[in-house]
Amino acid sequence: MKKLIVANWKMNFNPHETELFIHKLNKIDIPSNVEAVLCPPFIDLQTAARAIDAKKFKLGSQNAFHLDSGPHTGEVSAAMLRGLVDYVIIGHSERRALGEHDKIISEKMGAVIRNGLKPILCIGENLDDRHNDLSKTIVLDQLHAGLRNLTASDMSEVTIAYEPIWALSDGHGNSTHAVPEDVDFIFDAIARAIEHLYGEEVSGKVRMLYGGSADPEHSSMYMNIPGVSGLLVGGASLIASKFDDIIQSAAK
Ligand code: PGA
């Protein structure tokens, strides 16, 4: 199984900046055991699709609407993203914080699968949950809700990204780094839950990403957590040299 390194650009870069940045990224050597995915804002996707070296990078979006078309001002559906992206991030904590709830997230998962794309389901607890010893409960609740409508064969397209909210960088250079003991039992619990739902064979094939202040200094520590096969990278993916270093360290 290839290591999966996903760049979540969040709300950064206009189309012109995207083009300039991708010219830098195209110089990165992508090791043969790494799959690298860029998730720019919607408005940058077409520019990115033209600018990327498609032998090196795939594209993903940061969200998709749960219905395919209709009177939904300002929304972009998975149906509209077909042919443009391979992956779609669903249920990021920054979207959950805006009110995106489990029911919509499960519908979005279904829409992404129905349109032949690969969802990356984000789950993670906040600091209060952690202090109240609720990390596992919250994460498993989000997992069950996100997978509610999916069959075992759908699961071959699904990636799970565990991102403890308390460990995300704040976009102003401040990061909290979880240590493996904070998160390893969560990955174990996710894998067991998937096994319980879909069986051992399916569970063994579902990729699990860690996300939360992943940077060149800490990426190999996270990649070494049992069950982790990749990273969802926010802040550090906006700096070409850092993203390059993360990709190279993930390959080892
Ligand atoms: P971060 O973001 O790497 O900046 O913490 C990760 C994410 O939110 O996906």
Coordinates of N, CA and C and ligand atoms in Angstrom, one line a residue:
M1 N 0.8 -1.2 0.0 CA 0.0 0.0 0.0 C 0.9 1.3 0.0
K2 N 0.6 2.2 -0.9 CA 1.4 3.4 -1.0 C 1.1 4.3 0.2
K3 N 2.1 5.1 0.6 CA 1.9 6.1 1.7 C 1.1 7.3 1.0
L4 N 0.1 7.8 1.7 CA -0.7 8.8 1.1 C -0.5 10.2 1.8
I5 N 0.0 11.1 1.1 CA 0.3 12.4 1.7 C -0.6 13.4 1.1
V6 N -1.5 14.0 1.9 CA -2.6 14.9 1.3 C -2.3 16.3 1.8
A7 N -2.3 17.3 0.9 CA -2.1 18.7 1.3 C -3.5 19.4 1.3
N8 N -3.8 19.9 2.5 CA -5.1 20.6 2.6 C -4.7 22.1 2.7
W9 N -4.9 22.8 1.6 CA -4.5 24.2 1.5 C -5.4 25.1 2.3
K10 N -6.6 24.6 2.7 CA -7.6 25.4 3.4 C -7.9 26.7 2.5
M11 N -8.1 27.8 3.2 CA -8.5 29.0 2.4 C -7.3 29.9 2.1
N12 N -6.4 29.3 1.2 CA -5.2 30.0 0.9 C -5.0 29.9 -0.7
F13 N -4.4 30.9 -1.2 CA -4.0 31.0 -2.6 C -5.1 31.3 -3.6
N14 N -5.0 32.3 -4.4 CA -5.9 32.5 -5.5 C -5.3 31.8 -6.8
P15 N -6.1 31.8 -7.9 CA -5.6 31.0 -9.0 C -4.1 31.3 -9.5
H16 N -3.8 32.6 -9.5 CA -2.5 33.0 -9.9 C -1.4 32.5 -8.9
E17 N -1.7 32.6 -7.7 CA -0.7 32.1 -6.7 C -0.6 30.5 -6.8
T18 N -1.8 29.9 -7.1 CA -1.8 28.5 -7.2 C -0.8 28.0 -8.3
E19 N -0.9 28.8 -9.5 CA 0.0 28.4 -10.6 C 1.4 28.6 -10.2
L20 N 1.8 29.7 -9.5 CA 3.2 29.9 -9.1 C 3.6 28.8 -8.2
F21 N 2.7 28.5 -7.2 CA 3.1 27.5 -6.2 C 3.3 26.1 -6.8
I22 N 2.4 25.8 -7.7 CA 2.5 24.4 -8.3 C 3.7 24.3 -9.2
H23 N 4.2 25.4 -9.7 CA 5.5 25.3 -10.5 C 6.6 24.8 -9.5
K24 N 6.5 25.3 -8.3 CA 7.5 24.9 -7.3 C 7.3 23.4 -6.9
L25 N 6.1 23.1 -6.7 CA 5.8 21.7 -6.3 C 6.2 20.7 -7.3
N26 N 6.0 21.1 -8.6 CA 6.3 20.1 -9.7 C 7.8 19.7 -9.7
K27 N 8.6 20.4 -9.0 CA 10.1 20.1 -8.9 C 10.3 19.0 -7.9
I28 N 9.4 18.7 -7.1 CA 9.5 17.7 -6.0 C 9.6 16.3 -6.7
D29 N 10.5 15.5 -6.2 CA 10.6 14.1 -6.6 C 9.6 13.3 -5.8
I30 N 8.7 12.6 -6.4 CA 7.7 11.9 -5.6 C 8.2 10.4 -5.6
P31 N 8.6 9.9 -4.4 CA 9.1 8.5 -4.4 C 8.0 7.5 -4.9
S32 N 8.4 6.4 -5.4 CA 7.4 5.5 -6.0 C 6.5 4.9 -5.0
N33 N 6.8 4.9 -3.7 CA 5.9 4.4 -2.7 C 5.0 5.5 -2.0
V34 N 5.0 6.6 -2.7 CA 4.2 7.7 -2.1 C 3.1 8.2 -3.1
E35 N 1.9 8.4 -2.7 CA 0.9 9.1 -3.5 C 0.7 10.4 -2.9
A36 N 0.8 11.5 -3.7 CA 0.7 12.8 -3.2 C -0.5 13.5 -3.8
V37 N -1.3 14.1 -2.9 CA -2.6 14.7 -3.3 C -2.6 16.1 -2.9
L38 N -3.1 17.0 -3.8 CA -3.2 18.5 -3.4 C -4.7 18.8 -3.3
C39 N -5.1 19.5 -2.3 CA -6.5 19.9 -2.1 C -6.6 21.4 -2.0
P40 N -6.6 22.1 -3.2 CA -6.7 23.5 -3.2 C -8.2 23.9 -3.0
P41 N -8.5 25.2 -2.8 CA -9.8 25.7 -2.8 C -10.5 25.4 -4.1
F42 N -11.8 25.4 -4.1 CA -12.6 25.1 -5.4 C -12.1 26.0 -6.5
I43 N -12.0 27.3 -6.2 CA -11.7 28.2 -7.3 C -10.4 28.0 -8.0
D44 N -9.5 27.3 -7.3 CA -8.1 27.0 -7.9 C -8.0 25.7 -8.6
L45 N -9.1 24.9 -8.5 CA -8.9 23.5 -9.0 C -8.6 23.4 -10.5
Q46 N -9.3 24.2 -11.3 CA -9.0 24.1 -12.7 C -7.6 24.6 -13.1
T47 N -7.2 25.6 -12.4 CA -5.8 26.1 -12.6 C -4.8 25.0 -12.2
A48 N -5.1 24.4 -11.0 CA -4.2 23.3 -10.5 C -4.2 22.2 -11.5
A49 N -5.4 21.8 -12.0 CA -5.4 20.7 -12.9 C -4.6 20.9 -14.2
R50 N -4.5 22.1 -14.6 CA -3.7 22.4 -15.8 C -2.2 22.5 -15.4
A51 N -1.9 23.0 -14.2 CA -0.5 23.2 -13.9 C 0.2 22.0 -13.3
I52 N -0.5 21.1 -12.7 CA 0.3 20.0 -12.0 C 0.9 19.0 -13.0
D53 N 2.0 18.5 -12.6 CA 2.6 17.3 -13.3 C 1.7 16.1 -12.8
A54 N 0.9 15.7 -13.7 CA -0.1 14.7 -13.3 C 0.6 13.3 -13.0
K55 N 1.8 13.2 -13.4 CA 2.5 11.9 -13.0 C 2.9 12.0 -11.5
K56 N 3.0 13.2 -10.9 CA 3.4 13.4 -9.5 C 2.3 13.6 -8.6
F57 N 1.3 14.4 -9.0 CA 0.2 14.8 -8.0 C -1.2 14.4 -8.5
K58 N -2.0 14.1 -7.6 CA -3.5 14.0 -7.8 C -4.1 15.2 -7.2
L59 N -5.4 15.4 -7.5 CA -6.1 16.5 -6.9 C -7.3 16.0 -6.0
G60 N -7.6 16.8 -5.0 CA -8.7 16.6 -4.2 C -9.4 17.9 -3.9
S61 N -10.7 17.9 -3.5 CA -11.3 19.1 -3.1 C -11.5 19.0 -1.6
Q62 N -11.8 20.2 -1.0 CA -11.9 20.3 0.5 C -13.3 20.0 1.0
N63 N -14.2 19.8 0.1 CA -15.6 19.7 0.5 C -16.4 19.3 -0.8
A64 N -17.6 18.9 -0.6 CA -18.6 18.7 -1.7 C -20.0 18.7 -1.1
F65 N -20.9 19.2 -1.9 CA -22.3 19.2 -1.4 C -22.9 17.8 -1.5
H66 N -23.9 17.5 -0.7 CA -24.5 16.1 -0.6 C -25.5 15.8 -1.7
L67 N -25.9 16.8 -2.4 CA -26.8 16.5 -3.6 C -26.1 16.8 -4.9
D68 N -26.5 16.3 -6.0 CA -25.8 16.4 -7.2 C -26.0 17.7 -8.0
S69 N -27.2 18.2 -7.9 CA -27.5 19.5 -8.6 C -28.7 20.1 -8.1
G70 N -29.0 21.3 -8.5 CA -30.3 21.9 -8.1 C -30.1 23.3 -7.5
P71 N -31.2 23.9 -6.9 CA -31.1 25.2 -6.4 C -30.4 25.3 -5.1
H72 N -29.1 25.3 -5.1 CA -28.3 25.4 -3.9 C -27.2 26.4 -4.1
T73 N -27.5 27.6 -3.9 CA -26.6 28.7 -4.2 C -25.3 28.6 -3.5
G74 N -24.2 28.7 -4.2 CA -22.9 28.7 -3.6 C -22.3 27.4 -3.4
E75 N -23.0 26.3 -3.7 CA -22.5 25.0 -3.4 C -21.8 24.3 -4.6
V76 N -21.0 23.4 -4.4 CA -20.3 22.6 -5.5 C -20.6 21.1 -5.1
S77 N -21.1 20.4 -6.1 CA -21.4 19.0 -5.9 C -20.3 18.1 -6.3
A78 N -20.4 16.8 -5.7 CA -19.4 15.8 -6.1 C -19.6 15.5 -7.6
A79 N -20.8 15.6 -8.1 CA -21.1 15.4 -9.5 C -20.3 16.4 -10.4
M80 N -20.2 17.6 -9.9 CA -19.5 18.6 -10.7 C -18.0 18.5 -10.6
L81 N -17.5 17.7 -9.6 CA -16.1 17.6 -9.4 C -15.5 16.4 -10.2
R82 N -16.4 15.6 -10.7 CA -16.0 14.4 -11.4 C -15.1 14.8 -12.6
G83 N -14.0 14.0 -12.7 CA -13.1 14.3 -13.8 C -12.1 15.4 -13.5
L84 N -12.4 16.1 -12.4 CA -11.4 17.2 -12.0 C -10.6 16.7 -10.8
V85 N -11.2 16.0 -9.9 CA -10.4 15.5 -8.7 C -10.6 14.0 -8.5
D86 N -9.7 13.4 -7.8 CA -9.9 12.0 -7.4 C -10.4 11.9 -6.0
Y87 N -10.0 12.8 -5.1 CA -10.3 12.7 -3.7 C -11.2 13.9 -3.3
V88 N -12.0 13.7 -2.2 CA -12.8 14.8 -1.6 C -12.7 14.7 -0.1
I89 N -12.2 15.7 0.5 CA -12.2 15.8 2.0 C -13.6 16.0 2.5
I90 N -14.0 15.2 3.4 CA -15.4 15.3 4.0 C -15.3 15.4 5.5
G91 N -16.1 16.4 6.0 CA -16.2 16.4 7.5 C -15.0 17.0 8.2
H92 N -14.3 17.9 7.6 CA -13.2 18.5 8.3 C -13.7 19.2 9.5
S93 N -12.9 19.2 10.6 CA -13.3 19.8 11.8 C -13.7 21.3 11.7
E94 N -13.0 22.0 10.7 CA -13.3 23.4 10.5 C -14.6 23.6 9.9
R95 N -15.1 22.6 9.2 CA -16.4 22.6 8.6 C -17.5 22.2 9.7
R96 N -17.1 21.2 10.4 CA -18.0 20.8 11.5 C -18.3 22.0 12.5
A97 N -17.2 22.8 12.7 CA -17.3 23.9 13.6 C -18.3 25.0 13.0
L98 N -18.5 24.9 11.7 CA -19.5 25.8 11.1 C -20.9 25.3 11.1
G99 N -21.1 24.1 11.7 CA -22.4 23.5 11.8 C -22.6 22.3 10.9
E100 N -21.6 21.8 10.2 CA -21.8 20.6 9.4 C -21.9 19.4 10.4
H101 N -23.0 18.7 10.3 CA -23.2 17.7 11.3 C -23.2 16.3 10.7
D102 N -23.2 15.3 11.6 CA -23.0 13.9 11.1 C -23.9 13.4 10.0
K103 N -25.2 13.9 10.1 CA -26.2 13.4 9.1 C -25.8 13.9 7.7
I104 N -25.4 15.2 7.6 CA -25.0 15.7 6.3 C -23.7 15.0 5.9
I105 N -22.8 14.8 6.8 CA -21.5 14.2 6.5 C -21.7 12.8 5.9
S106 N -22.7 12.1 6.5 CA -22.9 10.7 5.9 C -23.5 10.8 4.5
E107 N -24.4 11.8 4.3 CA -24.9 12.0 3.0 C -23.8 12.5 2.0
K108 N -22.9 13.3 2.4 CA -21.8 13.7 1.6 C -20.9 12.5 1.2
M109 N -20.7 11.6 2.2 CA -19.9 10.4 1.9 C -20.6 9.6 0.8
G110 N -21.9 9.5 0.9 CA -22.6 8.7 -0.1 C -22.5 9.4 -1.5
A111 N -22.6 10.8 -1.5 CA -22.5 11.5 -2.8 C -21.2 11.3 -3.4
V112 N -20.1 11.4 -2.6 CA -18.8 11.2 -3.2 C -18.6 9.8 -3.8
I113 N -19.0 8.8 -3.1 CA -18.9 7.4 -3.6 C -19.8 7.2 -4.8
R114 N -21.0 7.8 -4.8 CA -21.9 7.6 -5.9 C -21.3 8.2 -7.2
N115 N -20.5 9.2 -7.0 CA -19.9 9.9 -8.2 C -18.5 9.4 -8.5
G116 N -18.2 8.3 -7.9 CA -16.9 7.6 -8.3 C -15.7 8.3 -7.8
L117 N -15.8 9.1 -6.7 CA -14.6 9.8 -6.2 C -14.3 9.1 -4.8
K118 N -13.1 9.5 -4.3 CA -12.7 8.8 -3.0 C -12.8 9.8 -1.8
P119 N -13.6 9.5 -0.9 CA -13.8 10.4 0.3 C -12.6 10.2 1.3
I120 N -12.2 11.3 1.9 CA -11.3 11.3 3.0 C -12.1 11.8 4.2
L121 N -12.6 10.9 5.0 CA -13.5 11.3 6.1 C -12.6 11.7 7.3
C122 N -12.8 13.0 7.7 CA -12.1 13.5 8.9 C -12.9 13.4 10.1
I123 N -12.2 12.9 11.2 CA -12.8 12.7 12.5 C -11.8 13.1 13.5
G124 N -12.3 13.6 14.7 CA -11.4 14.0 15.7 C -12.1 14.7 16.8
E125 N -11.5 14.6 18.0 CA -12.2 15.2 19.2 C -11.5 16.6 19.5
N126 N -12.3 17.4 20.3 CA -11.7 18.7 20.7 C -11.1 18.6 22.1
L127 N -10.5 19.7 22.5 CA -9.8 19.7 23.8 C -10.6 19.3 25.0
D128 N -11.9 19.8 25.0 CA -12.8 19.4 26.1 C -13.0 17.9 26.2
D129 N -13.3 17.4 25.0 CA -13.5 15.9 24.9 C -12.3 15.2 25.4
R130 N -11.2 15.7 25.1 CA -9.9 15.0 25.5 C -9.8 15.1 27.0
H131 N -10.0 16.3 27.6 CA -9.9 16.4 29.0 C -11.0 15.6 29.8
N132 N -12.1 15.4 29.1 CA -13.2 14.5 29.8 C -13.0 13.1 29.4
D133 N -11.9 12.7 28.8 CA -11.6 11.3 28.5 C -12.6 10.7 27.5
L134 N -13.1 11.6 26.6 CA -14.1 11.2 25.6 C -13.6 11.0 24.2
S135 N -12.2 11.1 24.1 CA -11.7 11.1 22.7 C -12.2 9.9 21.9
K136 N -12.1 8.7 22.5 CA -12.4 7.5 21.7 C -13.9 7.5 21.4
T137 N -14.7 7.8 22.4 CA -16.2 7.8 22.1 C -16.6 8.8 21.0
I138 N -16.0 10.0 21.1 CA -16.4 11.0 20.0 C -15.9 10.6 18.7
V139 N -14.7 10.1 18.6 CA -14.1 9.7 17.3 C -14.9 8.5 16.7
L140 N -15.2 7.5 17.5 CA -16.0 6.4 17.0 C -17.4 6.8 16.6
D141 N -18.0 7.7 17.4 CA -19.4 8.2 17.0 C -19.3 8.8 15.6
Q142 N -18.3 9.6 15.4 CA -18.1 10.3 14.1 C -17.9 9.3 13.0
L143 N -17.1 8.3 13.3 CA -16.7 7.3 12.3 C -18.0 6.5 11.9
H144 N -18.7 6.0 12.9 CA -20.0 5.3 12.6 C -21.0 6.1 11.8
A145 N -21.1 7.4 12.2 CA -22.0 8.2 11.5 C -21.6 8.4 10.0
G146 N -20.3 8.7 9.8 CA -19.7 8.9 8.5 C -19.9 7.7 7.6
L147 N -19.8 6.5 8.1 CA -19.8 5.3 7.3 C -21.2 4.7 7.2
R148 N -22.2 5.4 7.8 CA -23.5 4.8 8.0 C -24.1 4.2 6.7
N149 N -23.9 4.9 5.6 CA -24.6 4.4 4.4 C -23.6 3.6 3.5
L150 N -22.5 3.3 3.9 CA -21.5 2.7 3.0 C -21.4 1.1 3.2
T151 N -21.2 0.5 2.0 CA -21.1 -1.0 2.0 C -19.6 -1.4 2.1
A152 N -19.4 -2.7 2.3 CA -18.0 -3.1 2.3 C -17.3 -2.8 1.0
S153 N -18.0 -2.9 -0.1 CA -17.2 -2.6 -1.3 C -17.0 -1.1 -1.5
D154 N -17.8 -0.2 -1.0 CA -17.6 1.2 -1.0 C -16.3 1.5 -0.2
M155 N -16.0 0.7 0.8 CA -14.9 1.0 1.7 C -13.5 0.9 1.0
S156 N -13.5 0.3 -0.1 CA -12.2 0.3 -0.8 C -11.8 1.7 -1.3
E157 N -12.8 2.6 -1.4 CA -12.5 3.9 -1.8 C -12.2 4.9 -0.7
V158 N -12.5 4.5 0.5 CA -12.5 5.4 1.7 C -11.2 5.5 2.4
T159 N -10.8 6.7 2.8 CA -9.7 6.9 3.6 C -10.2 7.7 4.9
I160 N -9.7 7.3 6.0 CA -10.0 7.9 7.3 C -8.9 8.8 7.7
A161 N -9.2 10.1 8.0 CA -8.2 11.0 8.6 C -8.5 11.3 10.0
Y162 N -7.7 10.9 10.9 CA -7.9 11.2 12.3 C -7.1 12.5 12.6
E163 N -7.8 13.5 13.0 CA -7.2 14.8 13.3 C -7.7 15.3 14.6
P164 N -7.0 15.1 15.7 CA -7.4 15.7 17.0 C -7.4 17.2 16.8
I165 N -8.6 17.8 17.1 CA -8.7 19.3 16.9 C -7.7 20.1 17.7
W166 N -7.4 19.6 18.9 CA -6.5 20.3 19.8 C -5.1 20.3 19.3
A167 N -4.8 19.5 18.3 CA -3.4 19.4 17.7 C -3.3 20.0 16.4
L168 N -4.3 20.7 15.9 CA -4.2 21.4 14.6 C -3.4 22.7 14.8
S169 N -2.7 23.1 13.7 CA -2.0 24.4 13.8 C -3.1 25.4 13.6
D170 N -2.8 26.6 14.2 CA -3.8 27.7 14.1 C -3.7 28.6 12.9
G171 N -2.8 28.3 12.0 CA -2.7 29.1 10.8 C -1.8 30.4 11.1
H172 N -1.3 30.5 12.3 CA -0.4 31.7 12.6 C 0.9 31.2 13.1
G173 N 1.2 30.0 12.8 CA 2.5 29.4 13.2 C 2.5 28.7 14.5
N174 N 1.4 28.6 15.2 CA 1.3 27.9 16.5 C 0.8 26.5 16.3
S175 N 1.6 25.6 16.8 CA 1.2 24.2 16.6 C 1.3 23.5 18.0
T176 N 0.4 22.5 18.2 CA 0.5 21.6 19.3 C 0.8 20.2 18.7
H177 N 1.9 19.6 19.1 CA 2.2 18.3 18.6 C 1.7 17.2 19.5
A178 N 0.8 16.4 19.1 CA 0.4 15.2 19.8 C 1.6 14.3 19.8
V179 N 1.7 13.4 20.9 CA 2.8 12.4 20.8 C 2.0 11.1 20.6
P180 N 2.8 10.1 20.1 CA 2.1 8.8 19.7 C 1.2 8.3 20.8
E181 N 1.6 8.4 22.0 CA 0.8 7.8 23.1 C -0.6 8.5 23.2
D182 N -0.7 9.7 22.7 CA -1.9 10.5 22.7 C -2.9 9.9 21.7
V183 N -2.4 9.3 20.7 CA -3.2 9.0 19.5 C -3.2 7.5 19.1
D184 N -2.2 6.8 19.5 CA -2.1 5.4 19.0 C -3.4 4.5 19.3
F185 N -3.9 4.7 20.5 CA -5.1 3.9 20.9 C -6.3 4.3 20.0
I186 N -6.3 5.5 19.5 CA -7.4 5.9 18.7 C -7.4 5.2 17.3
F187 N -6.2 5.1 16.7 CA -6.0 4.4 15.5 C -6.4 3.0 15.7
D188 N -6.0 2.4 16.8 CA -6.4 1.0 17.0 C -7.9 0.9 17.1
A189 N -8.5 1.8 17.8 CA -10.0 1.7 17.9 C -10.7 1.9 16.6
I190 N -10.2 2.8 15.8 CA -10.8 3.0 14.4 C -10.7 1.7 13.6
A191 N -9.5 1.1 13.6 CA -9.3 -0.1 12.8 C -10.2 -1.2 13.3
R192 N -10.3 -1.4 14.7 CA -11.2 -2.4 15.2 C -12.7 -2.1 14.9
A193 N -13.1 -0.9 14.9 CA -14.5 -0.5 14.6 C -14.8 -0.9 13.1
I194 N -13.8 -0.6 12.2 CA -14.0 -0.9 10.8 C -14.1 -2.4 10.6
E195 N -13.2 -3.1 11.3 CA -13.2 -4.6 11.3 C -14.5 -5.1 11.7
H196 N -15.1 -4.6 12.8 CA -16.3 -5.0 13.4 C -17.5 -4.8 12.3
L197 N -17.4 -3.7 11.6 CA -18.5 -3.3 10.7 C -18.3 -4.1 9.4
Y198 N -17.1 -4.3 8.9 CA -16.9 -4.8 7.5 C -16.0 -6.0 7.4
G199 N -15.4 -6.4 8.5 CA -14.6 -7.6 8.5 C -13.1 -7.2 8.4
E200 N -12.3 -8.2 8.6 CA -10.8 -8.0 8.7 C -10.2 -7.6 7.4
E201 N -10.7 -8.3 6.3 CA -10.0 -8.0 5.1 C -10.2 -6.5 4.6
V202 N -11.4 -6.1 4.8 CA -11.7 -4.7 4.5 C -10.9 -3.7 5.4
S203 N -11.0 -4.0 6.6 CA -10.3 -3.1 7.6 C -8.8 -3.0 7.3
G204 N -8.2 -4.1 6.9 CA -6.8 -4.1 6.6 C -6.4 -3.2 5.4
K205 N -7.4 -2.9 4.6 CA -7.1 -2.1 3.3 C -7.5 -0.6 3.5
V206 N -8.2 -0.3 4.5 CA -8.6 1.1 4.6 C -7.4 2.0 5.1
R207 N -7.1 3.0 4.4 CA -6.0 3.8 4.8 C -6.4 4.8 5.9
M208 N -5.5 4.9 6.8 CA -5.7 5.9 7.9 C -4.6 6.9 7.9
L209 N -5.0 8.2 7.9 CA -4.1 9.3 7.9 C -4.1 10.0 9.3
Y210 N -2.9 10.5 9.7 CA -2.9 11.4 10.8 C -2.8 12.8 10.4
G211 N -3.6 13.7 11.0 CA -3.5 15.1 10.7 C -3.5 15.9 12.0
G212 N -2.7 17.0 12.0 CA -2.6 17.8 13.2 C -1.1 18.3 13.3
S213 N -0.8 19.5 12.7 CA 0.5 20.1 12.8 C 1.6 19.1 12.3
A214 N 1.3 18.3 11.3 CA 2.3 17.5 10.7 C 3.3 18.4 10.0
D215 N 4.6 18.2 10.3 CA 5.6 19.0 9.7 C 6.8 18.1 9.5
P216 N 7.9 18.6 8.8 CA 9.0 17.8 8.5 C 9.7 17.2 9.8
E217 N 9.6 17.9 10.9 CA 10.3 17.4 12.1 C 9.5 16.3 12.8
H218 N 8.2 16.2 12.6 CA 7.4 15.3 13.3 C 6.7 14.2 12.4
S219 N 6.9 14.3 11.1 CA 6.1 13.5 10.2 C 6.5 12.0 10.4
S220 N 7.8 11.7 10.5 CA 8.2 10.3 10.6 C 7.6 9.7 12.0
M221 N 7.6 10.5 13.0 CA 7.0 10.0 14.3 C 5.5 9.6 14.1
Y222 N 4.8 10.4 13.3 CA 3.4 10.1 13.1 C 3.3 8.9 12.1
M223 N 4.1 8.8 11.1 CA 4.1 7.7 10.2 C 4.4 6.4 10.8
N224 N 5.1 6.4 11.9 CA 5.5 5.2 12.6 C 4.4 4.7 13.6
I225 N 3.4 5.4 13.8 CA 2.3 4.9 14.6 C 1.6 3.7 13.9
P226 N 1.5 2.6 14.6 CA 0.8 1.4 13.9 C -0.5 1.8 13.3
G227 N -0.7 1.4 12.1 CA -1.9 1.6 11.4 C -1.9 2.9 10.5
V228 N -1.0 3.8 10.8 CA -1.0 5.0 10.0 C -0.3 4.8 8.7
S229 N -1.0 5.2 7.6 CA -0.4 5.0 6.3 C -0.2 6.3 5.6
G230 N -0.4 7.5 6.2 CA -0.2 8.7 5.6 C -0.6 9.9 6.5
L231 N -0.5 11.1 5.9 CA -0.7 12.3 6.6 C -1.6 13.3 5.9
L232 N -2.4 14.0 6.6 CA -3.2 15.1 6.1 C -2.5 16.4 6.6
V233 N -1.9 17.1 5.7 CA -1.0 18.2 6.1 C -1.7 19.6 5.8
G234 N -1.8 20.4 6.7 CA -2.4 21.8 6.5 C -1.2 22.8 6.3
G235 N -0.9 23.5 7.3 CA 0.0 24.6 7.3 C 1.3 24.3 6.5
A236 N 1.9 23.2 6.9 CA 3.2 22.8 6.3 C 3.1 22.5 4.8
S237 N 1.9 22.3 4.3 CA 1.8 22.0 2.8 C 1.8 23.3 2.0
L238 N 1.8 24.4 2.6 CA 1.8 25.7 1.9 C 3.2 26.2 1.6
I239 N 4.2 25.4 2.1 CA 5.6 25.8 1.9 C 6.2 24.6 1.2
A240 N 6.6 24.9 -0.1 CA 7.1 23.8 -1.0 C 8.2 23.0 -0.3
S241 N 9.2 23.6 0.3 CA 10.3 22.9 0.8 C 9.8 22.0 2.0
K242 N 8.9 22.5 2.8 CA 8.4 21.6 3.9 C 7.6 20.5 3.4
F243 N 6.8 20.7 2.4 CA 5.9 19.6 1.9 C 6.9 18.6 1.2
D244 N 7.9 19.0 0.5 CA 8.9 18.1 0.0 C 9.5 17.3 1.1
D245 N 9.9 17.9 2.1 CA 10.6 17.1 3.2 C 9.6 16.1 3.8
I246 N 8.4 16.5 4.0 CA 7.4 15.5 4.5 C 7.2 14.3 3.6
I247 N 7.1 14.6 2.3 CA 7.0 13.5 1.3 C 8.2 12.6 1.4
Q248 N 9.4 13.2 1.5 CA 10.6 12.3 1.5 C 10.7 11.5 2.8
S249 N 10.3 12.1 3.9 CA 10.4 11.4 5.2 C 9.3 10.3 5.2
A250 N 8.2 10.5 4.6 CA 7.1 9.5 4.6 C 7.5 8.3 3.8
A251 N 8.4 8.5 2.8 CA 8.8 7.4 1.9 C 9.6 6.4 2.6
K252 N 10.3 6.8 3.7 CA 11.3 5.9 4.4 C 10.6 4.8 5.1
Ligands
PGA1 P1 -2.4 21.5 10.2 O1 -3.8 21.2 9.5 O2 -1.4 20.6 9.6 O3 -2.1 23.0 9.8 O4 -2.5 21.3 11.7 C1 -4.2 19.9 9.2 C2 -5.7 19.9 8.8 O5 -6.5 20.7 9.4 O6 -6.1 19.2 8.0

